[in-house]
Short mmCIF file of C-alpha atoms and ligand atoms in Angstrom, two decimals:
data_model
loop_
_atom_site.label_atom_id
_atom_site.label_comp_id
_atom_site.label_asym_id
_atom_site.label_seq_id
_atom_site.Cartn_x
_atom_site.Cartn_y
_atom_site.Cartn_z
CA LEU A 30 0.00 0.00 0.00
CA LYS A 31 1.58 3.29 -1.12
CA PRO A 32 0.43 6.42 0.70
CA ASP A 33 -0.96 9.27 -1.40
CA LEU A 34 1.81 11.85 -1.51
CA SER A 35 0.00 14.37 -3.67
CA GLY A 36 -2.20 17.38 -2.83
CA ASP A 37 -2.19 18.84 0.68
CA PHE A 38 0.37 16.33 1.87
CA SER A 39 2.94 17.35 -0.71
CA LYS A 40 2.29 21.04 0.07
CA LEU A 41 2.94 20.39 3.75
CA MET A 42 6.14 18.53 2.93
CA GLU A 43 7.28 21.30 0.62
CA TRP A 44 6.75 23.78 3.42
CA ALA A 45 8.64 21.55 5.86
CA ASP A 46 11.51 21.17 3.42
CA GLY A 47 11.78 24.93 3.18
CA VAL A 48 12.27 25.16 6.94
CA ARG A 49 14.47 22.25 7.84
CA ARG A 50 18.26 22.32 7.93
CA LEU A 51 18.94 18.60 8.48
CA LYS A 52 19.14 16.50 5.33
CA VAL A 53 17.12 13.29 5.36
CA ARG A 54 18.63 10.16 3.87
CA THR A 55 17.50 6.57 3.98
CA ASN A 56 18.81 3.21 5.09
CA ALA A 57 18.45 0.99 2.04
CA GLU A 58 20.24 -1.81 0.28
CA THR A 59 17.63 -3.10 -2.16
CA PRO A 60 16.51 -1.30 -5.33
CA ASP A 61 12.91 -1.48 -4.06
CA ASP A 62 13.73 0.24 -0.78
CA ALA A 63 15.89 2.85 -2.50
CA GLN A 64 13.09 3.58 -4.97
CA THR A 65 10.47 3.79 -2.21
CA ALA A 66 12.67 6.14 -0.21
CA ARG A 67 13.26 8.37 -3.24
CA GLY A 68 9.48 8.54 -3.66
CA PHE A 69 9.24 9.73 -0.06
CA GLY A 70 11.87 12.41 -0.70
CA ALA A 71 15.07 10.80 0.63
CA GLU A 72 18.07 12.91 -0.30
CA GLY A 73 20.55 10.06 -0.42
CA ILE A 74 21.38 6.72 1.16
CA GLY A 75 22.93 7.14 4.60
CA LEU A 76 23.43 3.44 5.25
CA CYS A 77 23.59 0.56 2.81
CA ARG A 78 24.07 -2.55 4.96
CA THR A 79 26.00 -4.74 2.55
CA GLU A 80 25.78 -7.88 4.68
CA HIS A 81 22.06 -8.00 3.85
CA MET A 82 22.98 -8.41 0.18
CA PHE A 83 24.37 -11.90 0.67
CA PHE A 84 21.42 -13.82 2.07
CA ASP A 85 19.98 -14.56 -1.36
CA PRO A 86 20.20 -18.37 -1.96
CA ALA A 87 22.43 -17.82 -5.02
CA ARG A 88 24.96 -15.99 -2.89
CA ILE A 89 24.80 -17.32 0.65
CA ILE A 90 26.51 -20.54 -0.36
CA SER A 91 29.55 -18.63 -1.72
CA MET A 92 29.53 -16.44 1.36
CA ARG A 93 29.61 -19.49 3.64
CA GLU A 94 32.31 -21.02 1.49
CA MET A 95 34.34 -17.83 1.88
CA ILE A 96 33.94 -17.57 5.64
CA LEU A 97 34.75 -21.25 6.15
CA ALA A 98 37.78 -21.31 3.84
CA GLU A 99 41.04 -22.01 5.63
CA THR A 100 43.28 -20.12 3.22
CA GLU A 101 43.35 -16.74 1.58
CA GLN A 102 43.22 -18.47 -1.81
CA GLY A 103 40.07 -20.32 -0.74
CA ARG A 104 38.47 -17.05 0.33
CA ARG A 105 39.48 -15.32 -2.90
CA THR A 106 37.97 -18.11 -5.02
CA ALA A 107 34.62 -17.67 -3.26
CA LEU A 108 34.84 -13.86 -3.38
CA ASP A 109 35.45 -13.98 -7.14
CA LYS A 110 32.02 -15.61 -7.47
CA LEU A 111 30.43 -12.82 -5.40
CA LEU A 112 32.05 -9.86 -7.17
CA PRO A 113 29.69 -9.71 -10.19
CA TYR A 114 26.61 -9.79 -7.94
CA GLN A 115 28.02 -7.10 -5.70
CA ARG A 116 28.98 -4.86 -8.65
CA GLN A 117 25.42 -5.11 -10.00
CA ASP A 118 24.00 -4.28 -6.53
CA PHE A 119 25.83 -0.97 -6.56
CA ILE A 120 25.12 -0.22 -10.22
CA ASP A 121 21.39 -0.55 -9.41
CA LEU A 122 21.58 1.66 -6.31
CA PHE A 123 23.70 4.36 -7.97
CA ARG A 124 21.30 4.47 -10.94
CA ILE A 125 18.26 4.86 -8.69
CA MET A 126 19.91 7.53 -6.56
CA LYS A 127 20.95 9.58 -9.61
CA GLY A 128 24.00 11.33 -8.20
CA LEU A 129 22.60 11.77 -4.66
CA PRO A 130 25.06 10.68 -1.96
CA VAL A 131 25.26 6.94 -1.28
CA THR A 132 27.05 5.69 1.82
CA ILE A 133 28.01 2.05 1.52
CA ARG A 134 28.99 0.28 4.69
CA LEU A 135 31.47 -2.54 4.20
CA LEU A 136 30.48 -5.95 5.50
CA ASP A 137 29.40 -6.06 9.15
CA PRO A 138 27.91 -9.48 9.82
CA PRO A 139 27.77 -11.05 13.20
CA LEU A 140 29.64 -14.09 11.93
CA HIS A 141 27.06 -16.65 13.08
CA GLU A 142 24.60 -15.30 10.50
CA PHE A 143 26.87 -16.54 7.72
CA LEU A 144 27.68 -19.94 9.19
CA PRO A 145 25.84 -23.05 7.99
CA HIS A 146 23.30 -24.50 10.41
CA GLY A 147 22.29 -28.16 10.44
CA ASP A 148 23.49 -31.17 8.48
CA GLY A 149 21.91 -30.12 5.17
CA GLU A 150 23.66 -26.74 5.02
CA ILE A 151 26.96 -28.26 6.16
CA ALA A 152 26.79 -30.89 3.39
CA GLU A 153 25.89 -28.22 0.84
CA VAL A 154 28.81 -25.93 1.66
CA ALA A 155 31.28 -28.87 1.86
CA ASN A 156 30.15 -29.90 -1.59
CA ALA A 157 30.46 -26.35 -3.01
CA ALA A 158 33.93 -25.92 -1.54
CA GLY A 159 35.06 -29.42 -2.53
CA VAL A 160 36.09 -30.36 1.03
CA SER A 161 34.89 -33.02 3.48
CA GLU A 162 32.08 -32.35 5.93
CA ALA A 163 34.56 -33.09 8.73
CA ILE A 164 36.67 -30.11 7.65
CA VAL A 165 33.60 -27.86 7.60
CA ARG A 166 32.62 -29.03 11.08
CA ARG A 167 36.08 -28.38 12.45
CA ARG A 168 36.15 -24.92 10.92
CA LEU A 169 32.70 -24.23 12.36
CA LEU A 170 34.02 -24.99 15.84
CA ASP A 171 36.91 -22.55 15.24
CA LEU A 172 34.54 -19.79 14.13
CA THR A 173 31.67 -20.19 16.59
CA GLU A 174 31.69 -17.37 19.14
CA ALA A 175 30.13 -17.12 22.59
CA ASN A 176 29.02 -13.56 21.89
CA PRO A 177 28.94 -12.79 18.17
CA MET A 178 27.64 -9.22 18.54
CA LEU A 179 30.81 -8.41 20.49
CA GLY A 180 32.97 -10.67 18.43
CA HIS A 181 34.60 -11.06 15.05
CA ARG A 182 32.36 -8.64 13.17
CA GLY A 183 32.56 -5.30 11.40
CA CYS A 184 36.01 -4.04 10.51
CA ARG A 185 37.59 -6.80 12.59
CA LEU A 186 36.65 -9.16 9.79
CA GLY A 187 38.09 -6.72 7.26
CA ILE A 188 41.35 -6.56 9.21
CA SER A 189 41.60 -10.37 9.55
CA TYR A 190 40.59 -11.07 5.95
CA PRO A 191 41.45 -7.99 3.84
CA GLU A 192 40.30 -9.69 0.64
CA ILE A 193 36.64 -9.34 1.70
CA TYR A 194 36.71 -5.55 1.73
CA GLU A 195 38.94 -5.54 -1.37
CA MET A 196 36.20 -7.35 -3.29
CA GLN A 197 33.51 -4.98 -2.02
CA VAL A 198 35.50 -1.84 -2.71
CA ARG A 199 36.37 -3.06 -6.21
CA ALA A 200 32.65 -3.64 -6.82
CA ILE A 201 31.84 -0.12 -5.59
CA PHE A 202 34.49 1.52 -7.77
CA GLU A 203 33.68 -0.48 -10.89
CA ALA A 204 29.99 0.35 -10.43
CA ALA A 205 30.74 4.05 -9.88
CA ILE A 206 32.74 4.20 -13.12
CA GLU A 207 30.01 2.34 -15.02
CA VAL A 208 27.17 4.54 -13.80
CA SER A 209 29.17 7.75 -14.23
CA LYS A 210 29.24 6.92 -17.96
CA ASP A 211 25.44 7.41 -18.03
CA GLY A 212 26.10 11.17 -17.88
CA GLY A 213 24.84 13.56 -15.19
CA ASN A 214 26.80 13.99 -12.00
CA PRO A 215 29.72 11.58 -11.55
CA VAL A 216 29.09 9.03 -8.80
CA ILE A 217 31.08 9.85 -5.66
CA PRO A 218 30.71 6.82 -3.37
CA GLU A 219 31.00 7.24 0.38
CA ILE A 220 32.68 4.16 1.82
CA MET A 221 31.97 3.52 5.47
CA ILE A 222 33.88 1.29 7.87
CA PRO A 223 31.87 -0.36 10.67
CA LEU A 224 32.70 -0.98 14.32
CA ILE A 225 36.08 0.68 14.67
CA VAL A 226 37.44 1.36 18.14
CA GLY A 227 40.20 3.77 17.11
CA LYS A 228 42.23 5.37 14.34
CA LYS A 229 44.56 2.47 13.54
CA GLU A 230 41.88 0.23 12.02
CA LEU A 231 40.77 3.05 9.78
CA GLU A 232 44.35 3.81 8.76
CA ILE A 233 44.93 0.20 7.67
CA LEU A 234 41.62 -0.16 5.85
CA LYS A 235 41.80 3.23 4.18
CA ALA A 236 45.23 2.40 2.76
CA ALA A 237 43.76 -0.82 1.32
CA ILE A 238 40.84 1.11 -0.20
CA ILE A 239 43.17 3.64 -1.82
CA LYS A 240 45.26 0.80 -3.28
CA VAL A 241 42.19 -0.82 -4.87
CA ALA A 242 41.11 2.58 -6.22
CA ALA A 243 44.48 3.01 -7.94
CA GLU A 244 44.24 -0.49 -9.45
CA VAL A 245 40.73 0.08 -10.78
CA GLU A 246 41.67 3.51 -12.16
CA ALA A 247 44.61 1.95 -14.04
CA GLU A 248 42.52 -0.92 -15.39
CA LYS A 249 39.56 1.21 -16.48
CA LEU A 250 41.53 4.31 -17.49
CA ALA A 251 39.18 6.36 -15.33
CA LYS A 252 39.44 8.80 -12.43
CA LEU A 253 37.63 8.04 -9.18
CA THR A 254 36.45 10.43 -6.51
CA PHE A 255 35.26 8.93 -3.23
CA LEU A 256 35.04 9.57 0.49
CA VAL A 257 36.12 7.27 3.31
CA GLY A 258 34.45 7.59 6.68
CA THR A 259 33.40 5.54 9.61
CA MET A 260 30.60 4.49 11.85
CA ILE A 261 30.90 5.76 15.41
CA GLU A 262 29.05 3.01 17.25
CA LEU A 263 31.25 1.98 20.16
CA PRO A 264 31.96 4.14 23.22
CA ARG A 265 35.71 3.97 22.64
CA ALA A 266 35.31 5.27 19.10
CA ALA A 267 33.23 8.19 20.42
CA LEU A 268 35.94 9.05 22.93
CA LYS A 269 38.75 8.74 20.37
CA ALA A 270 36.85 10.70 17.69
CA GLY A 271 39.44 13.48 17.64
CA GLU A 272 42.14 11.10 16.42
CA ILE A 273 39.77 9.11 14.22
CA ALA A 274 38.79 12.30 12.37
CA GLU A 275 42.37 12.57 11.11
CA GLU A 276 41.49 9.62 8.86
CA ALA A 277 37.71 10.02 8.39
CA GLU A 278 35.92 12.40 6.05
CA PHE A 279 32.61 11.64 7.73
CA PHE A 280 31.17 10.04 10.83
CA SER A 281 27.86 8.24 10.95
CA PHE A 282 26.57 7.53 14.42
CA GLY A 283 25.41 3.93 14.73
CA THR A 284 23.21 4.54 17.69
CA ASN A 285 21.82 0.99 17.75
CA ASP A 286 25.19 -0.47 18.69
CA LEU A 287 26.16 2.64 20.63
CA THR A 288 23.05 2.20 22.79
CA GLN A 289 23.68 -1.52 23.16
CA THR A 290 27.29 -1.07 24.22
CA THR A 291 26.82 2.02 26.37
CA PHE A 292 24.02 0.36 28.36
CA GLY A 293 25.59 -3.12 28.15
CA LEU A 294 22.15 -4.16 26.98
CA SER A 295 21.51 -6.60 24.13
CA ARG A 296 19.49 -4.92 21.40
CA ASP A 297 17.80 -8.26 20.71
CA ASP A 298 16.80 -9.04 24.30
CA ALA A 299 16.04 -5.68 25.88
CA SER A 300 12.27 -6.20 25.67
CA ARG A 301 12.41 -8.87 28.43
CA PHE A 302 12.61 -6.34 31.24
CA LEU A 303 12.01 -3.06 29.47
CA ASP A 304 8.40 -2.60 30.65
CA THR A 305 9.44 -2.97 34.28
CA TYR A 306 12.32 -0.56 33.84
CA ILE A 307 10.05 2.00 32.22
CA SER A 308 7.31 1.60 34.83
CA LYS A 309 9.83 2.07 37.65
CA GLU A 310 11.16 5.15 35.80
CA ILE A 311 14.66 3.73 35.57
CA PHE A 312 14.42 4.30 31.80
CA ALA A 313 12.41 7.21 30.37
CA GLY A 314 11.43 4.96 27.44
CA ASP A 315 12.91 2.38 25.11
CA PRO A 316 16.47 3.61 24.55
CA PHE A 317 16.59 1.72 21.24
CA VAL A 318 13.67 3.83 19.95
CA SER A 319 14.30 7.29 21.44
CA LEU A 320 17.92 8.25 21.92
CA ASP A 321 19.05 8.30 25.53
CA GLN A 322 20.13 11.91 25.33
CA GLU A 323 21.85 12.01 28.71
CA GLY A 324 24.13 9.01 28.22
CA VAL A 325 24.38 7.86 24.61
CA GLY A 326 23.65 11.44 23.50
CA GLU A 327 26.58 12.71 25.54
CA LEU A 328 28.87 10.31 23.68
CA VAL A 329 27.46 11.58 20.37
CA SER A 330 28.06 15.14 21.47
CA ILE A 331 31.63 14.41 22.63
CA ALA A 332 32.41 12.65 19.35
CA ALA A 333 30.92 15.46 17.25
CA ASP A 334 32.93 18.10 19.16
CA ARG A 335 36.19 16.16 19.03
CA GLY A 336 35.72 15.23 15.38
CA ARG A 337 35.05 18.85 14.41
CA ALA A 338 38.03 20.09 16.44
CA THR A 339 40.28 17.96 14.22
CA ARG A 340 38.41 18.42 10.95
CA PRO A 341 36.05 21.41 11.02
CA ASP A 342 34.22 20.36 7.83
CA ILE A 343 33.69 16.72 8.84
CA LYS A 344 30.28 15.50 7.68
CA LEU A 345 28.18 14.11 10.53
CA GLY A 346 25.10 11.93 10.33
CA ILE A 347 23.15 9.33 12.25
CA CYS A 348 22.00 6.02 10.82
CA GLY A 349 20.75 4.05 13.83
CA GLU A 350 16.97 3.54 14.18
CA HIS A 351 16.89 6.83 16.08
CA GLY A 352 17.33 8.64 12.75
CA GLY A 353 13.59 8.20 12.20
CA ASP A 354 12.43 9.15 15.70
CA PRO A 355 11.21 12.76 16.17
CA SER A 356 12.71 13.43 19.62
CA SER A 357 16.03 11.93 18.54
CA ILE A 358 15.92 14.06 15.38
CA ALA A 359 15.45 17.15 17.56
CA PHE A 360 18.62 16.11 19.41
CA CYS A 361 20.48 15.74 16.08
CA GLU A 362 19.34 19.24 15.08
CA ALA A 363 20.59 20.65 18.39
CA GLN A 364 23.95 18.95 17.85
CA GLY A 365 24.21 20.50 14.40
CA LEU A 366 24.53 17.15 12.60
CA ASP A 367 24.29 17.31 8.81
CA TYR A 368 21.80 14.51 8.18
CA VAL A 369 19.67 11.76 9.62
CA SER A 370 19.16 8.44 7.87
CA CYS A 371 16.18 6.20 8.49
CA SER A 372 14.17 3.37 6.96
CA PRO A 373 12.24 4.36 3.81
CA TYR A 374 8.80 4.61 5.41
CA ARG A 375 10.13 6.92 8.14
CA VAL A 376 11.48 9.46 5.63
CA PRO A 377 8.34 11.69 5.56
CA ILE A 378 8.19 11.72 9.37
CA ALA A 379 11.87 12.58 9.52
CA ARG A 380 11.35 15.48 7.08
CA LEU A 381 8.55 16.85 9.26
CA ALA A 382 10.44 16.26 12.52
CA ALA A 383 13.53 17.98 11.11
CA ALA A 384 11.41 21.02 10.18
CA GLN A 385 9.79 21.09 13.62
CA ALA A 386 13.20 20.83 15.28
CA ALA A 387 14.56 23.69 13.17
CA LEU A 388 11.58 25.88 14.11
CA ASP A 389 11.89 25.03 17.81
CA ARG A 390 15.58 25.83 17.68
CA LYS A 391 15.01 29.22 16.07
CA SER A 392 12.30 30.18 18.57
CA SER A 393 14.27 29.10 21.65
C1 PEP B 10 23.90 0.88 14.35
O1 PEP B 10 24.58 0.11 15.04
O2 PEP B 10 23.26 1.84 14.83
C2 PEP B 10 23.77 0.68 12.90
C3 PEP B 10 23.16 1.56 12.14
O3 PEP B 10 24.26 -0.47 12.38
P1 PEP B 10 23.50 -1.88 12.52
O4 PEP B 10 22.11 -1.60 13.00
O5 PEP B 10 23.52 -2.49 11.17
O6 PEP B 10 24.36 -2.59 13.51
MG1 MG B 11 25.95 -1.26 14.11
#
């Protein structure tokens, strides 16, 4: 069901757009979501979660093969199968977004989501990789983590296995060159690194990205322009934002993980005691819905200040679920962030909330 965006509604939105300062982007990784968000007035993609692109049955088997491989060569063989899919993913998104900014986050899977479960999946991946089931089972034991959300995920995977991000970045650059040939504005991808805790990870990964860019430029006889930035989604990253900004052209606050790690509260299990906590006024509300402005918000504010002190023109956005919540959007306005990014169906609400926040700010 598509809402009617014509008539009075579009007038109201036009008025709101004339008032707001915050840009509104969307979180999208499928062409459908990107198209829907554009229809709702999204001004770019603030978060493309690339791990979601690999669950398709045609791809998940290669992804499992890659994760389970014991050697770099084994991983590269599986990644070569994924590259054409990934390149097409970005070609589609860049075409839909028509020169609007697109922030692509490199792979951030909690590893268990990519591991085979049950005998059938184990047999399937052993067959695809040409190894025995016993080898797959042994590798599974090596890779299984007690706490995957705090484990080998995000950039940690990119540091351990650089070839994963190399494949993704190659796909991004090849797609950007392809779509730039359509005419119009050249595509300037924004490449985002997840789950860093400090500057060193970004330094290592950025050097790898620049190397791939140079290779692709030489192969395609083309010039690439791109940005490299990072998620700020762990308390340590927020505190070290001054140093991190030496390497990052933008920060995007991942307030889902930042809330989880600041509270020490699993984002998947919080509902078990949330009602009691709210009724006893320990929490003002669900901190995963409305940003905890006193705690998590203070980390956002510290990171924004320290980032700007190093790099005054650093671009700042938010891409956690809070990016679509009106009171959190008011907080983002007060912090002077550049944009919020939210799921496609929240885009109209975010446009209105951003306008309201701008008006409130002017009148206060
Ligand atoms: C976040 O942590 O806020 C975020 C946007 O990333 P994800 O939800 O994919 O962990
Ligand atoms: Mg996150």
